[in-house]
Coordinates of C-alpha atoms in Angstrom, one line a residue:
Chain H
X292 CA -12.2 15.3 -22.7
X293 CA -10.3 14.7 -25.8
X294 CA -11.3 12.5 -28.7
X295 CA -7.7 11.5 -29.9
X296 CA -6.8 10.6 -26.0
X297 CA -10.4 8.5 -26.1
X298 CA -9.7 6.8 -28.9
X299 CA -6.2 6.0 -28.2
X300 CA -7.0 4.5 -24.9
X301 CA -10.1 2.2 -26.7
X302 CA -7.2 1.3 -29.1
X303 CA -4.7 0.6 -26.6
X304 CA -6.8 -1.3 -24.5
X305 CA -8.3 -3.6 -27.6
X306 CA -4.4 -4.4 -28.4
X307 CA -4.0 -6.1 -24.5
X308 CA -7.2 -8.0 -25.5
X309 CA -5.4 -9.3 -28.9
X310 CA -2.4 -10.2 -27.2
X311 CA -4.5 -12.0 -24.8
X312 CA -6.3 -14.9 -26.5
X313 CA -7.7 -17.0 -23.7
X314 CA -9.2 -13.9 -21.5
X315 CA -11.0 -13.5 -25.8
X316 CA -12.0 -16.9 -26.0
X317 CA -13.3 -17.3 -23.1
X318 CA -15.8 -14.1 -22.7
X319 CA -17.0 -15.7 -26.0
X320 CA -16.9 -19.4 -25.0
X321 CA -18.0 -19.7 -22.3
X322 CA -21.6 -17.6 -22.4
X323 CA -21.9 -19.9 -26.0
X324 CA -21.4 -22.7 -23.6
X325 CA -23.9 -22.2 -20.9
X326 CA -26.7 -21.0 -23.5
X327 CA -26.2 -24.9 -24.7
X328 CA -25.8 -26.6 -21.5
X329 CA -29.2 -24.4 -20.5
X330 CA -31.2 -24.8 -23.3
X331 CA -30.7 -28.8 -22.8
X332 CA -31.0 -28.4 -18.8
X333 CA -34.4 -27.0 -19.5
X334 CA -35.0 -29.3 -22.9
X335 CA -38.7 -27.3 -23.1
X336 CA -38.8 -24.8 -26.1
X337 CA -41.1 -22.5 -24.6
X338 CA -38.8 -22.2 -21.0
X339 CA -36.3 -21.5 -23.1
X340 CA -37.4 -18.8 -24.8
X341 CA -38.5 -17.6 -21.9
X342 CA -34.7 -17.2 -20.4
X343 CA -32.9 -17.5 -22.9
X344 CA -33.0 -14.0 -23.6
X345 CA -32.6 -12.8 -19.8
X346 CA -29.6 -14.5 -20.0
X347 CA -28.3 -12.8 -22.6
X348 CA -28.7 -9.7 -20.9
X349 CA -26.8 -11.1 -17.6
X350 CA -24.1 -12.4 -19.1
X351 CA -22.7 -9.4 -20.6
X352 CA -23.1 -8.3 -17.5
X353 CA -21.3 -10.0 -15.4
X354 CA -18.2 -10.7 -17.8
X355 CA -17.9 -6.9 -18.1
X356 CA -17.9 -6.2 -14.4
X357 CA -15.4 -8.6 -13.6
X358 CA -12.6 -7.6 -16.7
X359 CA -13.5 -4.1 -15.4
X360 CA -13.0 -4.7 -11.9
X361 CA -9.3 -6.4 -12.4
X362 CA -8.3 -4.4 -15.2
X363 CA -9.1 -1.3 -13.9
X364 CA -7.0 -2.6 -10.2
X365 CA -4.3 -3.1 -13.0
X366 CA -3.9 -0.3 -13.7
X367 CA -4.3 1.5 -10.1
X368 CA -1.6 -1.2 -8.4
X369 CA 0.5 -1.1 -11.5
X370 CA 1.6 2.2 -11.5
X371 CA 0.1 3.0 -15.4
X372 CA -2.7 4.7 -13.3
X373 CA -0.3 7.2 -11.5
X374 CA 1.3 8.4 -14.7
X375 CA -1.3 8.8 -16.8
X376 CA -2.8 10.8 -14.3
X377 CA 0.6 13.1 -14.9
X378 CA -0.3 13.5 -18.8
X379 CA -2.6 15.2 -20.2
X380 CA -5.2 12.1 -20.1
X381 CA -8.6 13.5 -18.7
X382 CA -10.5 10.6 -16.2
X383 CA -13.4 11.2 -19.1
X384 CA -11.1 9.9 -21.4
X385 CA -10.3 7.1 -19.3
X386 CA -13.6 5.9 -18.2
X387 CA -14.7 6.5 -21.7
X388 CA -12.2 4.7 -23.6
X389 CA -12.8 1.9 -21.3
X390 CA -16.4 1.9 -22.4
X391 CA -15.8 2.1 -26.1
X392 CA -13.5 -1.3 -26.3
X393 CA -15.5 -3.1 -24.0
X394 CA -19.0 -2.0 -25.5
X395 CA -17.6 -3.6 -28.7
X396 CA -16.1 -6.8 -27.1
X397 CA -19.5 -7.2 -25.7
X398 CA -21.2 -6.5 -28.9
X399 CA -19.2 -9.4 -30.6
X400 CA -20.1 -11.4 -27.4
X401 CA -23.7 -11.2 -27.8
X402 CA -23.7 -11.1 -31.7
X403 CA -22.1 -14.9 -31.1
X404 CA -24.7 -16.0 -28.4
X405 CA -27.4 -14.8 -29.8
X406 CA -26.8 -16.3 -33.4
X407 CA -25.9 -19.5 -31.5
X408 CA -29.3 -19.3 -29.7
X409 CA -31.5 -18.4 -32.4
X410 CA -29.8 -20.7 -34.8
X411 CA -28.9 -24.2 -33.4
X412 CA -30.7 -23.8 -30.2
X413 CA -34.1 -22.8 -31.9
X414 CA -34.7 -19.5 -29.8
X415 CA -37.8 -17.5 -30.9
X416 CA -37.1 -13.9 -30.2
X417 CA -40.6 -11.8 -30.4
X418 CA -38.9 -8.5 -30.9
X419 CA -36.0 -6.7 -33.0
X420 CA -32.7 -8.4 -32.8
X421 CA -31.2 -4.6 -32.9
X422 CA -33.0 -4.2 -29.9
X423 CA -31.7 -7.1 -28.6
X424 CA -28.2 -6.2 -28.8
X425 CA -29.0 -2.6 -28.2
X426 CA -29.9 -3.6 -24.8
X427 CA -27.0 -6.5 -24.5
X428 CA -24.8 -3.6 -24.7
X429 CA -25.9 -1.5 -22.5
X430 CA -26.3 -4.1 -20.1
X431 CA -22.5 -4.8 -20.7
X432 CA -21.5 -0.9 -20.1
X433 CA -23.9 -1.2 -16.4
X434 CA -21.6 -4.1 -15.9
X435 CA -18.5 -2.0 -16.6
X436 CA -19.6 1.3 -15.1
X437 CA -20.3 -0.9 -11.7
X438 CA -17.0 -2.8 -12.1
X439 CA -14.8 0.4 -12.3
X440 CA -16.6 1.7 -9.2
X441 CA -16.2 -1.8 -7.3
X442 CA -12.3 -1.6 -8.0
X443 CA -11.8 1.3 -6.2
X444 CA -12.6 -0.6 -3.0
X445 CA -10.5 -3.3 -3.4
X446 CA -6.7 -3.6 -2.6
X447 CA -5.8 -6.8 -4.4
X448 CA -7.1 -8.7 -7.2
X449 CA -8.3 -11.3 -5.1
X450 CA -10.9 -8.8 -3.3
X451 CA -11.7 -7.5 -6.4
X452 CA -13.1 -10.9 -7.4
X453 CA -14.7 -11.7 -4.4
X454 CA -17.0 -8.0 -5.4
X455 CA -18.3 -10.1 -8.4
X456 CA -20.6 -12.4 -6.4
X457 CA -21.2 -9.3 -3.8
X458 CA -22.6 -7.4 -6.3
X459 CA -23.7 -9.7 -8.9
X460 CA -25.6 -12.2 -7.1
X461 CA -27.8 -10.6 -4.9
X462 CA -29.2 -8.3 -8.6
X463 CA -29.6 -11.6 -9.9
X464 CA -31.2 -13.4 -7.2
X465 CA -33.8 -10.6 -6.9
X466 CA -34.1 -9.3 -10.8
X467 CA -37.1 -11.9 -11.6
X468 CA -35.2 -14.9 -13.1
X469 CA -35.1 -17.3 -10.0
X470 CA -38.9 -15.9 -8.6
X471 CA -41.0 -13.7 -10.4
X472 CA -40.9 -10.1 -9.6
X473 CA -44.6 -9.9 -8.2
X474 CA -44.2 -13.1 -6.4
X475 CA -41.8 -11.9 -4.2
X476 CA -42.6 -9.9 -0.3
X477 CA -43.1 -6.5 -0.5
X478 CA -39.5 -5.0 1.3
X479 CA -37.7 -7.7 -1.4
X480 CA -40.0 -6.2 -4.3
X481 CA -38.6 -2.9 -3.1
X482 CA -35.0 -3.9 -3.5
X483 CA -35.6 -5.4 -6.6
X484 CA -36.6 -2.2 -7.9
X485 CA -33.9 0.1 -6.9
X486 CA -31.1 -2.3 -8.3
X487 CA -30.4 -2.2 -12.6
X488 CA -30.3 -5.8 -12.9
X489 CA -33.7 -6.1 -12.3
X490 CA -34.5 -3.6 -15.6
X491 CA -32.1 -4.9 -17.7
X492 CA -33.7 -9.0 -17.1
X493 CA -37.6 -6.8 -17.8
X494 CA -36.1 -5.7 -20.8
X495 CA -35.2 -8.9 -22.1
X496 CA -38.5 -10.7 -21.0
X497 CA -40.1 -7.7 -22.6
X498 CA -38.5 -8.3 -26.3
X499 CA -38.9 -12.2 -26.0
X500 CA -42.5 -11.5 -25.9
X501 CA -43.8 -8.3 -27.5
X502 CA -43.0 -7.8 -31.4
X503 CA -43.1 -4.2 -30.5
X504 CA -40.9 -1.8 -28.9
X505 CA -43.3 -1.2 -25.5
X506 CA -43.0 1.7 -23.2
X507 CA -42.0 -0.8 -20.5
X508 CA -38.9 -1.5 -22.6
X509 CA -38.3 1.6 -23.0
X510 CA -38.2 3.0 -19.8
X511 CA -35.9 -0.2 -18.5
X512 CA -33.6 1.4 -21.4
X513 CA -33.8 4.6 -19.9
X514 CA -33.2 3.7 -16.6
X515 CA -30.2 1.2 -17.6
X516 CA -28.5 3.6 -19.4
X517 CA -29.2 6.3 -16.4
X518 CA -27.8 3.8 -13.3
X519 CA -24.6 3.1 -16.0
X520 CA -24.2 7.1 -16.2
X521 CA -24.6 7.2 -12.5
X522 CA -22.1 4.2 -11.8
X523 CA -19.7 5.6 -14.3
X524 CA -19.8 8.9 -12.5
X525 CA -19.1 7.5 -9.4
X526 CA -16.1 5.6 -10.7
X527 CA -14.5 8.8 -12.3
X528 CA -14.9 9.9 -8.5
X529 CA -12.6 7.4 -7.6
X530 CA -9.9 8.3 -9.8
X531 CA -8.1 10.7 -8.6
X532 CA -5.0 12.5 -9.5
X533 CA -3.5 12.6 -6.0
X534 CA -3.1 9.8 -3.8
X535 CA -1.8 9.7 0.2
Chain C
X194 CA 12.7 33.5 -9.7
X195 CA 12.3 32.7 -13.3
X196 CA 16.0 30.0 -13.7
X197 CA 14.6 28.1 -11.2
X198 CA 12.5 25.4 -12.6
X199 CA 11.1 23.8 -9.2
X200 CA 10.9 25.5 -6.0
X201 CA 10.1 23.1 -3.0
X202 CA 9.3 25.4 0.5
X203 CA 8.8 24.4 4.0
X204 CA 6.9 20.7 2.3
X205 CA 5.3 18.1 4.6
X206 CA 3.8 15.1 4.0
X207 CA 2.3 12.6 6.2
X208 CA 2.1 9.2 4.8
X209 CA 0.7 6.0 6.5
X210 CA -0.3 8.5 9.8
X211 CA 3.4 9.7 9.9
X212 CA 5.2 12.4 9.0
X213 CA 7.6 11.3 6.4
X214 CA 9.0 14.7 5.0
X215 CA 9.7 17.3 7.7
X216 CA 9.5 20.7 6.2
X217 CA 11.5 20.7 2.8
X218 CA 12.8 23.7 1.4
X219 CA 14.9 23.8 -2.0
X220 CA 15.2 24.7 -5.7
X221 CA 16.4 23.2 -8.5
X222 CA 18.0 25.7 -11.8
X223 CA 17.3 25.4 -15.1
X224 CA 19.1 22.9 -17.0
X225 CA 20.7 20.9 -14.1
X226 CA 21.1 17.4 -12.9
X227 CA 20.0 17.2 -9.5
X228 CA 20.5 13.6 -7.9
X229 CA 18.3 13.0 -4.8
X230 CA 20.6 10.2 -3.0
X231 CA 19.6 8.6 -0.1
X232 CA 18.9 5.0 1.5
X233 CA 15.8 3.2 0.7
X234 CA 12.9 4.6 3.2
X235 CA 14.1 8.0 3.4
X236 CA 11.4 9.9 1.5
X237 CA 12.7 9.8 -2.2
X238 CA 9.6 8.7 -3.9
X239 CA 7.0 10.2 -1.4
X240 CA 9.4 14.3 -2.6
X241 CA 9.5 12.8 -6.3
X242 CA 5.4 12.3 -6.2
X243 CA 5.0 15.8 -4.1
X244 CA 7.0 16.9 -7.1
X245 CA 5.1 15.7 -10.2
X246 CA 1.9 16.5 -8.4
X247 CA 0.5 12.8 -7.2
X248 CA 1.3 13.5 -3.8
X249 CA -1.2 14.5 -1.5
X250 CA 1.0 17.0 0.6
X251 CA -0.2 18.6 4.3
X252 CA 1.8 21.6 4.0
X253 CA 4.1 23.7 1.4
X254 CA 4.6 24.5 -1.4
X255 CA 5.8 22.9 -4.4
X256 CA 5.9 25.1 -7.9
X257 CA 6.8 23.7 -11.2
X258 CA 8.2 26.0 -13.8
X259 CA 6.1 29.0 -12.0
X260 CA 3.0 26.8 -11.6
X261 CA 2.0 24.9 -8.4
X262 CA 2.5 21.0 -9.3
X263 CA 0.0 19.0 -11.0
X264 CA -1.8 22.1 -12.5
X265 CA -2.8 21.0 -16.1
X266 CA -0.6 23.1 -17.8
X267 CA 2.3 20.9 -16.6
X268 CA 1.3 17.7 -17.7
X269 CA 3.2 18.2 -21.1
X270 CA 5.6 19.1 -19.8
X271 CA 7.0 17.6 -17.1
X272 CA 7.8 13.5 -17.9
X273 CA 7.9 11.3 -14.7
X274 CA 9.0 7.6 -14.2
X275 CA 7.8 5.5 -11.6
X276 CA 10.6 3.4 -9.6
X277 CA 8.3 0.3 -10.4
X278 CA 8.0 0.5 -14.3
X279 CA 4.7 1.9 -14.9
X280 CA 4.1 0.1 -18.0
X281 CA 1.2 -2.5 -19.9
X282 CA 3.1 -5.8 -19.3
X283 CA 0.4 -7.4 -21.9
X284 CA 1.7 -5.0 -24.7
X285 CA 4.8 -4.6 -26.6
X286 CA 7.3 -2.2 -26.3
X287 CA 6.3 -0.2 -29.3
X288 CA 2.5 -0.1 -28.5
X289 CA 3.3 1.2 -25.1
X290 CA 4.9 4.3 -26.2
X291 CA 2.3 4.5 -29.3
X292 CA -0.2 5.0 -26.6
X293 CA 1.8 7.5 -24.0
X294 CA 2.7 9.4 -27.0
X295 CA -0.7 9.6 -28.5
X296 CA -1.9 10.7 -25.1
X297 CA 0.8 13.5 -24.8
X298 CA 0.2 14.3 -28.4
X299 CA 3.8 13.9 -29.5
X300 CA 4.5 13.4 -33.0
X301 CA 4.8 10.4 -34.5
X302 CA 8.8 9.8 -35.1
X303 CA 8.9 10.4 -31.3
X304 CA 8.3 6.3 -30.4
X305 CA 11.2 5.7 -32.6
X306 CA 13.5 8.2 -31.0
X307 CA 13.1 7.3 -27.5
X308 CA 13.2 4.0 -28.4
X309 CA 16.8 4.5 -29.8
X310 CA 17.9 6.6 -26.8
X311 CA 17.4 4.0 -24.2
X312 CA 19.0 1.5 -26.4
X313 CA 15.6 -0.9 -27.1
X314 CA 15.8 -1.6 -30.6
X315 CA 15.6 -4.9 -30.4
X316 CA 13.2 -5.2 -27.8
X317 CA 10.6 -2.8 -29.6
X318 CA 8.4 -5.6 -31.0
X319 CA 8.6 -7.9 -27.8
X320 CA 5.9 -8.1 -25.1
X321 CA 6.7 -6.3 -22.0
X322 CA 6.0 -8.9 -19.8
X323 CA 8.8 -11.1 -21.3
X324 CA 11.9 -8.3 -21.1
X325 CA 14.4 -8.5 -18.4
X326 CA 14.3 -6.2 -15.0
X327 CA 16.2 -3.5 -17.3
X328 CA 14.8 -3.8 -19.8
X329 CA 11.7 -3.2 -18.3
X330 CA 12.8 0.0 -17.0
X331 CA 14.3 0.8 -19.4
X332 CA 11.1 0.9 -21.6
X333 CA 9.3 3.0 -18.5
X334 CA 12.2 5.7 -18.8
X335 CA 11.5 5.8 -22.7
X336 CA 7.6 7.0 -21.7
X337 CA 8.6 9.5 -19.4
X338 CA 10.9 11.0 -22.5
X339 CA 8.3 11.1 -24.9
X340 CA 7.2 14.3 -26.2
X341 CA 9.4 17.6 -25.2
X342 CA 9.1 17.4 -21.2
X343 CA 10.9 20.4 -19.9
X344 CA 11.8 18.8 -16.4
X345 CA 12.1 15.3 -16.0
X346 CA 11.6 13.2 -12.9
X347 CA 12.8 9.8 -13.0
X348 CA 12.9 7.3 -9.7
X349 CA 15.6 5.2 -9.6
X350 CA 15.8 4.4 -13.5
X351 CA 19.5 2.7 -13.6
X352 CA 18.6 -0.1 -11.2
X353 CA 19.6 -3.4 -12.3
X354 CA 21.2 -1.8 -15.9
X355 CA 24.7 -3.0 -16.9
X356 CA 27.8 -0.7 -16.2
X357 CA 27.7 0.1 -20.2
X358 CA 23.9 1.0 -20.4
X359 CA 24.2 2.9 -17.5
X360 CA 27.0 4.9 -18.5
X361 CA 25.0 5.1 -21.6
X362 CA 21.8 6.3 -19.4
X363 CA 24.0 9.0 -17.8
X364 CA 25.6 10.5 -21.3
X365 CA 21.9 10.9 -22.0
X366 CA 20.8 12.7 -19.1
X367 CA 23.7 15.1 -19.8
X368 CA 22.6 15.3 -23.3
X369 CA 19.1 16.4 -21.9
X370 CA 20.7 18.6 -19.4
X371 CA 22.5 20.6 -22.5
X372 CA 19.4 21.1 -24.0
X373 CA 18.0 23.0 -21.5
X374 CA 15.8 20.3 -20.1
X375 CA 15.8 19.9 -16.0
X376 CA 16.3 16.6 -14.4
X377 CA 15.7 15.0 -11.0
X378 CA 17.1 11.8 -11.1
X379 CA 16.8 9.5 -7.5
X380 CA 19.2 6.9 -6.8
X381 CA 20.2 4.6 -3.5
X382 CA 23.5 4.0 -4.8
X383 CA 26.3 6.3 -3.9
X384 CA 28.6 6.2 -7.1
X385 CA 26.2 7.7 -9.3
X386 CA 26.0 10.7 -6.8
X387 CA 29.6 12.2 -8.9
X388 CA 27.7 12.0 -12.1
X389 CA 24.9 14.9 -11.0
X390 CA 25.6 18.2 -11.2
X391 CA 24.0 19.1 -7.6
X392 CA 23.3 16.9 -5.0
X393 CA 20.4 16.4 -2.3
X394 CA 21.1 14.2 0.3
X395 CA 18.3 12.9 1.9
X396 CA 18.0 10.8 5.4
X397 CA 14.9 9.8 7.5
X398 CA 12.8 12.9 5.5
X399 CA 15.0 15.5 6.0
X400 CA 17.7 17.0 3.4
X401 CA 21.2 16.7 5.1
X402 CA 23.2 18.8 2.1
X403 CA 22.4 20.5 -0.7
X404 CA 25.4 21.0 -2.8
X405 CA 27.8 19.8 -5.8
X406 CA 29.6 16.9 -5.4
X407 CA 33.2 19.0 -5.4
X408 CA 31.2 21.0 -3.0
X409 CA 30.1 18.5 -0.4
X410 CA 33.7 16.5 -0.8
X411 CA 34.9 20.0 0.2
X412 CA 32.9 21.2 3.3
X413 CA 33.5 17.6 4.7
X414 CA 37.2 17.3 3.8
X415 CA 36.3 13.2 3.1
X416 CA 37.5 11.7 -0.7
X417 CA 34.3 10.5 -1.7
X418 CA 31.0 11.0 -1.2
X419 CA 30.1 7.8 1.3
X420 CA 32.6 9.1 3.4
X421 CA 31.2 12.6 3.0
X422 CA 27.7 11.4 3.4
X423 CA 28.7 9.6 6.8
X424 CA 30.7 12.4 8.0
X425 CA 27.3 14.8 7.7
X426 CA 25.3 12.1 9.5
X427 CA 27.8 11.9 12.3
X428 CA 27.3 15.8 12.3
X429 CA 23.8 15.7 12.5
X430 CA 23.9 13.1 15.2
X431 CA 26.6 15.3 17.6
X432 CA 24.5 18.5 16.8
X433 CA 21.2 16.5 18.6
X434 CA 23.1 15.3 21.3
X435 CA 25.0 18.7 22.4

C-alpha cells in the first residue's frame, strides 16, 4: 500500500471520467430523472417521503456496481491490468484508488439528487442530511466493492452487465421497498437479512423518520461498511498477479 | 552467474490444457539484444509472460537479475510491453505515462523523455483512442520505458510502424543496449532478426537455435536467416524421422 500509487490511480481514473462526459451526465441525470418521474408516479407527499430516501440509497448503488463491473473488465481484458500488475502498484492500491474516485462521483451524485428532492420535489428528511450522504456513500462503495468482485466472473462486457440484474435485483426485490420486511415468509425474511441491500434501504427509512441518529441506523452503518470490507476483500482476491 | 541478467531452465507451461513450452532452457547477458523470432502460435508471448512474471508456469525456473520473476523487487526494474497495447484508450497520451510513471515513481521529466524517444510529440495531447495502430503502440512501448528498467521486455512493438520509425525504434534499442540495459524484443518478422545481437528461434514451443545472426547464417551455410531458419526446421524434421 502506497499513498502516492493510491492517489495516482483515484486521479487517473477521475481523468477517464472527464474525458467521458455522457457516462458523467448520465450517473447524474438519470437518478435526478427518476426521483421526478417517482415523486409524480406516487403524487402523495407522505409516500414520497417514505421512498424517496430509500431510493437514494439504491441508486448509488446500482450505478457504482455496474461502472465497477465494466471498468474493472476494462482493465482485466485490456491488458492495463497485466502491466500494472508488473509495477510496483499493490492490488490495495488498486481497489483503493478505485474507491476514492468513485466514493466522490457518488458523493456529487447524491449531493444533486438529494438537493433536487428536498428542493423542488418537497422531500422532508427527519434526520441529518450528513447522515444522509454519509450513508449514500457508503452504499455507493457496497455497490463498487460487489461490482469489482462480480467482474471477475465475467469474460465479456456483455456478461458483466447481465451480473447487474443478477445481483441487484433479487437485494432489491427482498430489502423492504416492494413488501415490507416483516411482511414477508420466514425463509425470505432470512435472505433478506443476510444480503446489504436490505441494511442500506433500513438505513434510509431510519433517517426519513427519526430526527435522531438511532442504534438501528447505526448498526445498518456498521454492517454496510463491514459487507463493503468483505466484498472488497474478495475482489482483491481476484486480482491476481499471475494468470494461466 | 552474475552477467547473466535472465536465466530460463528446463520451463513448462501448459496453457489452455496443453503444453505450450516444452522444457526451455537459456540465458540472456547483460546488455544484449536478444530477438525471440518465431511464427505466430509458437509460444512468444506465453515465454515473454513466464519472463516478466505473469505467467503461471508448471515447471522451471525463470530468474531475473538473480531473483525468481515477479518477485517485488523486480517490478522497477524490469519494463514490459504487451503485444496488444496495454494502454487507457479514454486518456491522452500524456496522462497515460503521468500515471505509469507516478506508479513506478519515476521522476517527473521522465513523461517528456519517453515521449521524445518514441517519436510522439505531437500525439502527446491526443486521446488514445483516436491514434493510429502505431501510434498506439507506440505510446505502450513509451510506458514500458518509463523509469530506469534494467531489462526490457517488449512483444512485438514494431508491428505496423513505418520503415523510418522502425529504424528509428531499433537505433533506440541499441542505444538502451549501450547503456547497459537488457532487452528481449519478440518479433514474427524475419528481417528484424539481423538487427538483434543474439537470436532465439522459437517453433511449436521449443527453441530451434540459440545463436547470433552471423552465427546461425554460419552453422547452416544459408544467406539469410529465412533460409537459415527453414534449413534448421528441415533438420529437426529429418532428425524425428531417422
Amino acid at each position: 500500500m502506497n499513498v502516492r500509487i493510491t492517489l495516482a490511480t483515484t486521479r487517473r481514473i477521475l481523468s477517464q471520467l472527464r474525458h467521458d462526459h455522457r457516462t458523467v451526465g448520465l450517473l447524474i441525470g438519470v437518478p435526478s430523472l427518476l426521483m421526478i418521474l417517482l415523486r409524480y408516479v406516487i403524487d402523495n407527499e407522505i409516500a414520497f417521503d417514505r421512498f424517496g430516501p430509500m431510493l437514494l440509497g439504491i441508486f448509488p448503488f446500482i450505478v457504482m456496481f455496474i461502472v465497477t463491473s465494466v471498468g474493472t473488465l476494462r482493465e482485466r481484458t485490456g491488458g492495463t491490468l497485466e502491466r500494472l500488475m508488473t509495477t510496483p502498484l499493490g492490488k490495495l492500491d488498486l481497489l483503493l484508488g478505485y474507491a476514492l474516485a468513485f466514493g466522490l462521483l457518488a458523493l456529487v451524485q447524491v449531493a444533486v439528487v438529494a438537493t433536487i428532492s428536498m428542493t423542488w420535489l418537497g422531500l422532508d428528511l427527519a434526520g441529518p442530511v450528513w447522515v444522509l450522504l454519509l450513508v449514500a456513500v457508503l452504499d455507493a462503495l457496497l455497490g463498487m466493492a460487489l461490482g469489482l468482485f462480480a467482474s471477475a466472473f465475467a469474460r465479456t462486457e456483455f456478461q458483466a452487465v447481465q451480473f447487474m440484474p443478477a445481483f441487484v435485483l433479487p437485494q432489491a426485490l427482498l430489502c423492504g421497498i416492494v413488501v415490507p420486511h416483516d411482511q414477508m415468509a420466514t425463509w425470505l425474511q432470512w435472505i433478506s437479512n443476510a444480503l446489504p441491500l436490505t441494511y442500506a434501504v433500513e438505513a434510509m427509512q431510519q433517517l426519513a423518520g427519526n430526527t435522531d441518529i438511532t442504534v438501528t441506523l447505526l448498526r445498518d452503518t456498521v454492517v454496510i461498511a463491514g459487507s463493503t470490507i468483505l466484498a472488497l476483500t474478495l475482489g482483491a482476491a481476484t486480482l491476481r498477479r499471475r494468470t494461466p | 552467474m552474475l552477467s547473466s541478467v535472465v536465466s530460463v531452465s528446463g520451463l513448462r507451461v501448459d496453457r489452455g490444457g496443453r503444453e505450450v513450452l516444452h522444457g526451455l532452457t537459456f540465458d540472456v547477458p547483460r546488455g544484449s539484444v536478444v530477438g525471440l523470432l518465431g511464427p505466430s502460435g509458437c509460444g512468444k508471448t506465453t515465454l515473454i509472460r513466464s519472463v516478466v512474471g505473469v505467467q503461471v508456469v508448471r515447471s522451471g525456473s525463470v530468474t531475473v537479475l538473480g531473483r525468481p520473476a515477479g518477485s517485488p523487487g523486480l517490478r522497477r526494474l524490469v519494463g514490459y510491453s504487451t503485444q496488444n497495447p496495454a494502454i487507457y484508450k479514454d486518456l491522452t497520451v500524456a496522462e497515460n505515462l503521468r500515471y505509469f510513471a507516478a506508479v513506478l515513481g519515476a521522476p517527473h521529466g521522465d513523461v517528456d523523455r519517453v515521449i521524445d524517444e518514441v517519436g510522439l510529440g505531437i500525439n502527446r495531447h491526443q486521446v488514445v483512442a483516436t491514434l493510429s495502430g502505431g501510434e498506439l503502440s507506440r505510446a505502450s512501448l513509451a510506458a514500458a520505458l518509463l523509469g530506469s528498467p534494467e531489462l526490457l521486455v517488449l512483444d512485438e512493438p514494431t508491428v505496423g510502424l513505418d520503415p523510418v520509425l522502425r529504424q528509428e525504434l531499433w537505433e533506440l534499442f541499441h542505444e538502451l543496449a549501450d547503456r547497459g540495459v537488457t532487452l528481449i524484443v519478440s518479433s514474427h518478422v524475419m528481417d528484424e532478426a539481423a538487427r538483434c545481437g543474439r537470436l532465439l528461434l522459437m517453433r511449436d514451443g521449443d527453441i530451434l537455435a540459440d545463436d547470433s545472426p552471423g552465427g546461425l547464417r554460419a552453422a547452416t551455410g544459408t544467406a539469410d536467416l529465412e533460409a537459415a531458419f527453414l534449413h534448421l526446421i528441415a533438420e529437426r524434421q529429418e532428425a524425428h524421422a531417422s
